[in-house]
mmCIF file of C-alpha atoms (C1' of nucleotides) in Angstrom:
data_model
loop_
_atom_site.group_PDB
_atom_site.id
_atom_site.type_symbol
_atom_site.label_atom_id
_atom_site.label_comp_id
_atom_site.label_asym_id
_atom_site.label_seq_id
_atom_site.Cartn_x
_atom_site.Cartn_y
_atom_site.Cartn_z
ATOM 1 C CA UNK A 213 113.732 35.612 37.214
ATOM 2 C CA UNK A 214 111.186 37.180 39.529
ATOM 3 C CA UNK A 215 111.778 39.485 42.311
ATOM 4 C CA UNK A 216 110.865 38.197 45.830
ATOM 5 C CA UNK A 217 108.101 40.327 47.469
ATOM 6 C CA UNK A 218 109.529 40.870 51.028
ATOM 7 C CA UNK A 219 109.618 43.725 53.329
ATOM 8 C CA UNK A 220 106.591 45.837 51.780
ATOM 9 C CA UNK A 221 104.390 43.241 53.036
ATOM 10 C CA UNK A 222 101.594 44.600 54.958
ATOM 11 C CA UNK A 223 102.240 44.182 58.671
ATOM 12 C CA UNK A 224 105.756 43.585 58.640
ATOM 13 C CA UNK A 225 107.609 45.570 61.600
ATOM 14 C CA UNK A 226 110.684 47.464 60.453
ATOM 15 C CA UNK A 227 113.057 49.245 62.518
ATOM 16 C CA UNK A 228 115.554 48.322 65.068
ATOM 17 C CA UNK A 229 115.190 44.736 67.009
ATOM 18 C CA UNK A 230 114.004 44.717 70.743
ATOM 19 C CA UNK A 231 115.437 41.963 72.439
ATOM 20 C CA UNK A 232 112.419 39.934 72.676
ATOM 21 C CA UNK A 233 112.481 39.482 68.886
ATOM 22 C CA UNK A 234 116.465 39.093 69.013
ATOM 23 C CA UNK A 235 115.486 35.824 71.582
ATOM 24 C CA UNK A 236 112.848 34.599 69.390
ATOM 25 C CA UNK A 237 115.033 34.325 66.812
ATOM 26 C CA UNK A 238 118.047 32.993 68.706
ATOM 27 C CA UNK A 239 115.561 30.196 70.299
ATOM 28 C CA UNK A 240 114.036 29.720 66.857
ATOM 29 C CA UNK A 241 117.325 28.762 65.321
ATOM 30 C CA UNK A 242 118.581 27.379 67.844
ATOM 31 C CA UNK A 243 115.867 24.607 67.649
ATOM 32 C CA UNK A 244 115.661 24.268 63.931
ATOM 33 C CA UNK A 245 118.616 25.946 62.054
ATOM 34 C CA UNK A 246 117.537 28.262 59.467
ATOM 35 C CA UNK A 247 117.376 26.456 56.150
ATOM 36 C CA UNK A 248 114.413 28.541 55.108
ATOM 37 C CA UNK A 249 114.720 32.394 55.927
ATOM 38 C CA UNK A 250 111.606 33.197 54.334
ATOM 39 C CA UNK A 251 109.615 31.278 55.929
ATOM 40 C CA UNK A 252 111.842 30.933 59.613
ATOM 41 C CA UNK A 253 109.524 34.525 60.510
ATOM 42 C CA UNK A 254 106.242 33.079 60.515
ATOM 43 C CA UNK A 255 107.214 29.467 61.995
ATOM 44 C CA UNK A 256 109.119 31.944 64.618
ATOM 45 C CA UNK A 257 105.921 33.966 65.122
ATOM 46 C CA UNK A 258 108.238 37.169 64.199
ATOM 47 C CA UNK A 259 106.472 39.943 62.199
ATOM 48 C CA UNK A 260 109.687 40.588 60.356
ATOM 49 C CA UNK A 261 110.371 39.621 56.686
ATOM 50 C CA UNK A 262 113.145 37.106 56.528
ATOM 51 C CA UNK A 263 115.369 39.219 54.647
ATOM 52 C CA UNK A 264 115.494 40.970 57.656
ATOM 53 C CA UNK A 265 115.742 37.720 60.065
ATOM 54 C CA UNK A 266 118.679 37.006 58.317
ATOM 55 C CA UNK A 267 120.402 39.893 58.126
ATOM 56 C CA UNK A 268 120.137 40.166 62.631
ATOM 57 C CA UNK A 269 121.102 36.851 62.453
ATOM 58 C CA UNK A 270 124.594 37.212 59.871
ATOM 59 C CA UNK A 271 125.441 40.661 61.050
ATOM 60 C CA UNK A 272 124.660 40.821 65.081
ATOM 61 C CA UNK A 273 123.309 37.591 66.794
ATOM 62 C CA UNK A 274 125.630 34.935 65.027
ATOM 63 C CA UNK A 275 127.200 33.087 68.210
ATOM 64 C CA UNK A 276 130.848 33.758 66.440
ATOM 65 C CA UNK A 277 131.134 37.417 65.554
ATOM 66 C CA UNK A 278 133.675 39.471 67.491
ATOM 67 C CA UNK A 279 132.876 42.781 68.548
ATOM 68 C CA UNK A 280 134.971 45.712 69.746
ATOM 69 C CA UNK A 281 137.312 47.144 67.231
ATOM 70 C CA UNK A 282 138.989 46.371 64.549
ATOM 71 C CA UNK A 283 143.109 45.561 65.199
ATOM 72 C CA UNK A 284 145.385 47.259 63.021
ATOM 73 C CA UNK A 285 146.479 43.685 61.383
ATOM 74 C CA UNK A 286 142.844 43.562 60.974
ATOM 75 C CA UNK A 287 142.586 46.933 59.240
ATOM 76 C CA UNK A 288 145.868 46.314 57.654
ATOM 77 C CA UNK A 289 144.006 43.299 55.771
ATOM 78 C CA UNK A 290 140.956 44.962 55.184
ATOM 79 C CA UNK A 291 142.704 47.609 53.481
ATOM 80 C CA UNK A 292 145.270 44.828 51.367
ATOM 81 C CA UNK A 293 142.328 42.830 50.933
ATOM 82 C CA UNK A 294 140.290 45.619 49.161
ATOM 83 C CA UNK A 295 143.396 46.818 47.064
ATOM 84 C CA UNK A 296 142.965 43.249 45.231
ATOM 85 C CA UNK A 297 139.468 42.467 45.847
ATOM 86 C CA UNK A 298 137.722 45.914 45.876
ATOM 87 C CA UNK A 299 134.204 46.212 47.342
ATOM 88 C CA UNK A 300 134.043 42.541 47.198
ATOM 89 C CA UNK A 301 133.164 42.771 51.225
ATOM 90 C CA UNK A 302 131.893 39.226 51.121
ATOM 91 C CA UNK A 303 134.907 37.519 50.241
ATOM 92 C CA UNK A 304 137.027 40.014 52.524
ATOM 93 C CA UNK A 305 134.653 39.252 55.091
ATOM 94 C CA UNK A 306 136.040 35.834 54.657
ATOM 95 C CA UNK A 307 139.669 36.032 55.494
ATOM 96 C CA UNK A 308 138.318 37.928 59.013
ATOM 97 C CA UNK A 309 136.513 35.262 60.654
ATOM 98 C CA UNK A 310 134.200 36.507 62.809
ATOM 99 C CA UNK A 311 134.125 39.944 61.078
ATOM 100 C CA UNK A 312 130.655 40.748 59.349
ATOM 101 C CA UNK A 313 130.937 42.472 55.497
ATOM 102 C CA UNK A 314 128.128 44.731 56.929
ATOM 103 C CA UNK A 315 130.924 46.123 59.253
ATOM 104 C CA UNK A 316 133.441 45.799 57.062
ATOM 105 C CA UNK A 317 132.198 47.972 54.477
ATOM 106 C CA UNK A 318 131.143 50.193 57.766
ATOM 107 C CA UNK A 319 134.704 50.604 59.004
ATOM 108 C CA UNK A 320 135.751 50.934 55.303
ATOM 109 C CA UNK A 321 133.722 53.678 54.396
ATOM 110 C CA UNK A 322 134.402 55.610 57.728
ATOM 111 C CA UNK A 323 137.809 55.122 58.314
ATOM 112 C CA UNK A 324 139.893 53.243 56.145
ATOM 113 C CA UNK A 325 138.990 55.264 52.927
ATOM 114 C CA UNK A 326 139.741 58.417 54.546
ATOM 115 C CA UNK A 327 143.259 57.163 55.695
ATOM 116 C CA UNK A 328 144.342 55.048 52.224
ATOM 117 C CA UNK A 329 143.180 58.517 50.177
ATOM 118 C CA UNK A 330 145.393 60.691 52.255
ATOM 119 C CA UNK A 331 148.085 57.983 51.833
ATOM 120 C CA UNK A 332 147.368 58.207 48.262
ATOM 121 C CA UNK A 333 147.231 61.766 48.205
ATOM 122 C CA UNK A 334 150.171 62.048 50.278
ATOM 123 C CA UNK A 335 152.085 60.312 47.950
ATOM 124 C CA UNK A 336 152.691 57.608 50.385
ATOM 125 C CA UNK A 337 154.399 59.227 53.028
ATOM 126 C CA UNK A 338 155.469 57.580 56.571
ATOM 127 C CA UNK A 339 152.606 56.471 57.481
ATOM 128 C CA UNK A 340 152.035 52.763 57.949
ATOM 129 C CA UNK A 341 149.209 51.126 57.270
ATOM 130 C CA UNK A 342 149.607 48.650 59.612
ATOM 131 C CA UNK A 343 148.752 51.157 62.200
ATOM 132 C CA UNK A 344 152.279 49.869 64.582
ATOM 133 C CA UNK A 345 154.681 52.806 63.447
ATOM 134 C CA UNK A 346 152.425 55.046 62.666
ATOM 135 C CA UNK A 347 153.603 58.380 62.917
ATOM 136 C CA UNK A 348 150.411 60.397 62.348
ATOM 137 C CA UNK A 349 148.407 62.120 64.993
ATOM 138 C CA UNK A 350 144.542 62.140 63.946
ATOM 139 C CA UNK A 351 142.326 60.866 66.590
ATOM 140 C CA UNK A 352 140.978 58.564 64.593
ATOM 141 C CA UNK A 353 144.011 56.716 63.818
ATOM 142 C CA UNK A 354 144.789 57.009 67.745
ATOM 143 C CA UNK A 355 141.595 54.984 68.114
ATOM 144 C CA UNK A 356 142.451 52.128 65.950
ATOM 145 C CA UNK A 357 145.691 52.002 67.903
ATOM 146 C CA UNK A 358 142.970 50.417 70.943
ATOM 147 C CA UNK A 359 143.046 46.709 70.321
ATOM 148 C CA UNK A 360 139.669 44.548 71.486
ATOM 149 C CA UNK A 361 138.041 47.769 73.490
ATOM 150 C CA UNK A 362 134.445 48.109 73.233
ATOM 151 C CA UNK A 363 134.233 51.518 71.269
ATOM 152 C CA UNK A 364 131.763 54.169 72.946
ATOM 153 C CA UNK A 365 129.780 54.124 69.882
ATOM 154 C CA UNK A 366 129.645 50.424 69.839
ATOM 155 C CA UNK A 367 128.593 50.205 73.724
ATOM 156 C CA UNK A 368 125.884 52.995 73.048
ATOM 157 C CA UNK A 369 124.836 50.691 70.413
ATOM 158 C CA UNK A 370 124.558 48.283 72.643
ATOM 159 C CA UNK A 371 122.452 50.499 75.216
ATOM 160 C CA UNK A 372 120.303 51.761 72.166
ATOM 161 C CA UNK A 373 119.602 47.952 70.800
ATOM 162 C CA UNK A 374 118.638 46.512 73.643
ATOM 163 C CA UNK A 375 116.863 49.961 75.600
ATOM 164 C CA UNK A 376 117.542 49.695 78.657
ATOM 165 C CA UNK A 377 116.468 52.912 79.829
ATOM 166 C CA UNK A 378 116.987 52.674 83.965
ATOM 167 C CA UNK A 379 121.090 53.662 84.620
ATOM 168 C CA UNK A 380 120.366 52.883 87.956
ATOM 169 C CA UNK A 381 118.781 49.417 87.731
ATOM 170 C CA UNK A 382 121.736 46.567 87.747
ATOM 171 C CA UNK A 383 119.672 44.149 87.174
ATOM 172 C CA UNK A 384 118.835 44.403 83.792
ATOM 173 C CA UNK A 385 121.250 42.584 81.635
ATOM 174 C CA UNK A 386 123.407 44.560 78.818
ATOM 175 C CA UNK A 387 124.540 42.958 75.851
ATOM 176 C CA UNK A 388 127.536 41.881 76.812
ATOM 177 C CA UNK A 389 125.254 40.273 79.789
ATOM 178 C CA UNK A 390 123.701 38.341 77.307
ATOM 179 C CA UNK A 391 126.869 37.058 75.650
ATOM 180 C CA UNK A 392 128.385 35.893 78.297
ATOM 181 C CA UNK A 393 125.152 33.672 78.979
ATOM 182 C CA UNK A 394 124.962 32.647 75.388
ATOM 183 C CA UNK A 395 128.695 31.707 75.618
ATOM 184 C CA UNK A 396 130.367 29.533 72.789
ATOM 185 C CA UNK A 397 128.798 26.297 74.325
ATOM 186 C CA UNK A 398 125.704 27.060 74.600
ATOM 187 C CA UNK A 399 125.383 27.928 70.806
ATOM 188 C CA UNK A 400 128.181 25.023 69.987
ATOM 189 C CA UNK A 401 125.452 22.511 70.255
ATOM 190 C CA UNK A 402 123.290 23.350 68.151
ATOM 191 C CA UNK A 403 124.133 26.508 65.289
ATOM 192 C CA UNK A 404 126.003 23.821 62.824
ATOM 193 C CA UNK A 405 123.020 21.244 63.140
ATOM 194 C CA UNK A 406 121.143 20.760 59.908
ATOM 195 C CA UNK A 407 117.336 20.399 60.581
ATOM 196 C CA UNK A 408 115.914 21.149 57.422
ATOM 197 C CA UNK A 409 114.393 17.570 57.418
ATOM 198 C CA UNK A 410 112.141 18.545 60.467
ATOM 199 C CA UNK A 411 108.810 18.857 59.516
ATOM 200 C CA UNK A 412 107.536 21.933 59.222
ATOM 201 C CA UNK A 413 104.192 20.992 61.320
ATOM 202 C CA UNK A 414 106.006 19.387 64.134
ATOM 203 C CA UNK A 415 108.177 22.910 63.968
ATOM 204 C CA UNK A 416 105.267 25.215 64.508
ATOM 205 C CA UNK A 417 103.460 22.796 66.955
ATOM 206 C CA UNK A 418 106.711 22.648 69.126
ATOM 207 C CA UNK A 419 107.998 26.556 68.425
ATOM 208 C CA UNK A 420 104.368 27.812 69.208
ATOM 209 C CA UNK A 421 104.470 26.182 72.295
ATOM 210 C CA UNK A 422 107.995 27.738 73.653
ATOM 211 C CA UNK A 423 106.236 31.149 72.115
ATOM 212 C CA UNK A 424 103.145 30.650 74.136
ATOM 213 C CA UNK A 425 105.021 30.567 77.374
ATOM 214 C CA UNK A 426 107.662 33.142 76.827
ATOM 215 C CA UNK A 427 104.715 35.243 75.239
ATOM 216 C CA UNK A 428 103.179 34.506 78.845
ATOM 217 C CA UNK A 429 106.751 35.425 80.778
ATOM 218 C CA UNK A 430 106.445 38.528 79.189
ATOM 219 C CA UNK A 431 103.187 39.587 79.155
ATOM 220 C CA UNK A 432 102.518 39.905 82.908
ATOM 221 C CA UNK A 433 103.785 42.959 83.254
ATOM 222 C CA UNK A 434 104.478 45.440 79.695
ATOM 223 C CA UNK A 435 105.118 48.558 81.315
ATOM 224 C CA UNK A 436 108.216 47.136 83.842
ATOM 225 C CA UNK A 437 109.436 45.228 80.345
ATOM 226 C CA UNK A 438 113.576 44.526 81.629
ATOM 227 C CA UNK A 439 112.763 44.210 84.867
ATOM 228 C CA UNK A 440 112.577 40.447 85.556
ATOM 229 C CA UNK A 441 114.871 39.844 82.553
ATOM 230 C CA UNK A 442 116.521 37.258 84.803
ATOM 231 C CA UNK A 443 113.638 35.638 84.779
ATOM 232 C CA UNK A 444 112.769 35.993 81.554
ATOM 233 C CA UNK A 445 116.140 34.323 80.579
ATOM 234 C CA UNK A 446 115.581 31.186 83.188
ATOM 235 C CA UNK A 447 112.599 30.595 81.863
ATOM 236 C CA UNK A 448 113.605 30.961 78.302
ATOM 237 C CA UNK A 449 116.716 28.537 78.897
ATOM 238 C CA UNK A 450 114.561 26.258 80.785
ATOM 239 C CA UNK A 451 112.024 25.559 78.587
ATOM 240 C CA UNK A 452 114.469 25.415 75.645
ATOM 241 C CA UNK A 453 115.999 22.550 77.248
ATOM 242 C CA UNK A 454 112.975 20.506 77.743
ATOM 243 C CA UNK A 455 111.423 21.173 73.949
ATOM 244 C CA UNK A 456 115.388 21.054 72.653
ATOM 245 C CA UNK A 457 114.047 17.108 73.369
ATOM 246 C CA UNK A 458 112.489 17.196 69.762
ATOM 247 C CA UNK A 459 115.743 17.928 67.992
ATOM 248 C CA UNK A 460 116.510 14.002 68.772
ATOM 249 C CA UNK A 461 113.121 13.101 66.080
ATOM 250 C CA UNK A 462 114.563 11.433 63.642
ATOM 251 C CA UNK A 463 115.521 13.110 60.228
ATOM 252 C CA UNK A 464 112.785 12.447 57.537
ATOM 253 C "C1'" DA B 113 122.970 76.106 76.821
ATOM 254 C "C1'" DA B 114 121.575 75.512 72.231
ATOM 255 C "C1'" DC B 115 122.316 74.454 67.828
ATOM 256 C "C1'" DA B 116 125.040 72.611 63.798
ATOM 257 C "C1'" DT B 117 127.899 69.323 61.914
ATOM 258 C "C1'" DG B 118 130.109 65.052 61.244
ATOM 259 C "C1'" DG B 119 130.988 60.125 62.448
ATOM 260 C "C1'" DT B 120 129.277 55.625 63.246
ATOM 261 C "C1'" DC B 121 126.646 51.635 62.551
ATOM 262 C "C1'" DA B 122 122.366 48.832 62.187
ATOM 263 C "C1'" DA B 123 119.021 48.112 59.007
ATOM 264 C "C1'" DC B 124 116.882 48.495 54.585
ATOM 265 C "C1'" DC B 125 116.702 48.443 49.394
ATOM 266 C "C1'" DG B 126 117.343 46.685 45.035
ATOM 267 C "C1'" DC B 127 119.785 43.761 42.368
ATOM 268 C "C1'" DT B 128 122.023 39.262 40.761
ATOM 269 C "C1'" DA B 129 123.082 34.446 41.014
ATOM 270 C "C1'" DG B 130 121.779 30.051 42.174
ATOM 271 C "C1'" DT B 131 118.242 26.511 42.879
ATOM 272 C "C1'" DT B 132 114.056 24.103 42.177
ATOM 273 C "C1'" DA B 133 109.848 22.482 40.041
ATOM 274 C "C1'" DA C 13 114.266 25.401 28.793
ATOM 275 C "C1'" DT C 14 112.249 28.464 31.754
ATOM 276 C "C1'" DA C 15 109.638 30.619 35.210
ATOM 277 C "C1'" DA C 16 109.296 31.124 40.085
ATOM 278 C "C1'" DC C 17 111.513 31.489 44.072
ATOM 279 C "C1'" DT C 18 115.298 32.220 47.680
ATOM 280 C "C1'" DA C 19 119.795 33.562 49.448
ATOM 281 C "C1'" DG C 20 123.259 36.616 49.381
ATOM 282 C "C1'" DC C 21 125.633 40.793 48.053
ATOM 283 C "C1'" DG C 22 126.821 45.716 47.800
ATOM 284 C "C1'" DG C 23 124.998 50.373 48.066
ATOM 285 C "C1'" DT C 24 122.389 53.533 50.679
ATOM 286 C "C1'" DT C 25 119.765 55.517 54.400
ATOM 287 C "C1'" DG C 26 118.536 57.230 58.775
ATOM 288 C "C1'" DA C 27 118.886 57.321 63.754
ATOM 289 C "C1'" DC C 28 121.821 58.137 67.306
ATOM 290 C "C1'" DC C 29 125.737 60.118 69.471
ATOM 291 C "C1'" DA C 30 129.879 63.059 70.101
ATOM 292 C "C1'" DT C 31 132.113 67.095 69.201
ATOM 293 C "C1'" DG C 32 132.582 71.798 67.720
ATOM 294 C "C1'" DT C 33 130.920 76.562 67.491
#
DNA sequence: AACATGGTCAACCGCTAGTTA
DNA sequence: ATAACTAGCGGTTGACCATGT
């Protein structure tokens, strides 16, 4: 069994996702699903390796993940979860729908490690794990008390991801901008649909098209990037519905 | 105010398992 | 049967931010 070459391509951009990439791939599966990572990057016209496609796409752009933190019945079960499973973060991934293992292991290793050691250190005492009667008084157990708040790290995260670098410009769109836009039925239409029968010249004919004229949306004007992201997103969502038209060819 | 330290999380790396030709 | 390939998993890294000194 070989070893896929991937990222160490030449020419393959690393590093954080702008949002114009996040789109592209959004759009990209939106049209066509993604039954081939490897080769959804160049059909997308994204210089990323699809390793990488896939992981935006499972750990931050899926339509169903839930952000914001983690309950303490959801903490409660990651911690129960790993007592039986251990650092099988896939499968405990599983029983939290719409958690990611990514940020499962993340929470794991920043918080709930710390907390189950002292426990076990401790030699159990009052504390609950479920976080309700807990009678402990770190911060960081405070914090996990805060059920479905967007964290400060998690909204700077936000900020950072999508750089948007004018406070004082409110019309550029945060995340959470986006998300409502790309709300549950927008994505319901399309994320479950198998198009792996599409052919894969009819794919880059009709994606290179939709990249030609966002490619043209954007281009006009580089150096004020976020500024007519309205526009940007009208157009995006416009065009989408008229080439969305080919999803009806029939399956080969 | 400036620097050091620690926490958080997205992204990458390297591996294995599964699938296909 | 097996070699080539891909998807998925878990571990690790590094950038960014908040807090402490």
């Amino acid at each position: 069994m070989g070893r896929a070459p991937c990222c160490e391509k030449m020419g393959m951009k690393r590093g954080p996702w702008t949002p114009e990439e996040d789109q592209i791939l959004i759009n990209y599966i939106h049209l066509y699903g993604h039954s081939n990572w490897r080769a959804l990057p160049k059909h997308a016209g994204l210089l990323r390796c699809g390793k990488s496609c896939r992981l935006r796409w499972i750990n931050y752009l899926r339509p169903d993940i839930k952000r914001g933190n983690f309950t303490p019945q959801e903490e409660e079960t990651i911690i129960n979860l790993h007592e039986s499973l251990g650092n099988r973060w896939s499968a405990i991934a599983a029983k939290l729908p719409g958690r990611t293992d990514n940020e499962i292991k993340n929470v794991w290793h920043t918080h709930l490690k710390k907390r189950v050691n002292k426990k076990q250190n401790n030699g159990g005492d009052t504390k609950d794990i479920n976080g309700i009667n807990e009678t402990t008084t770190h911060d960081e157990d405070k914090e996990s008390m805060i059920v479905e708040t967007t964290s400060p790290q998690q909204f700077s995260n936000s900020i950072s991801t999508f750089d948007i670098s004018n406070d004082n410009n409110n019309d550029i769109m945060s995340y959470e901008d986006i998300s409502a836009l790309v709300d549950e039925s927008f994505w319901s239409d399309f994320v479950s649909v198998d198009n792996s029968n599409h052919k894969e010249k009819k794919i880059e004919e009709d994606w290179e098209g939709l990249l030609d004229r966002n490619i043209k949306i954007n281009s006009y004007n580089n150096s004020e990037l976020y500024d007519d992201d309205m526009e940007f997103w009208f157009e995006l969502f416009t065009s989408n519905r008229r080439i969305e038209e080919f999803s009806d060819i029939p399956d080969c």
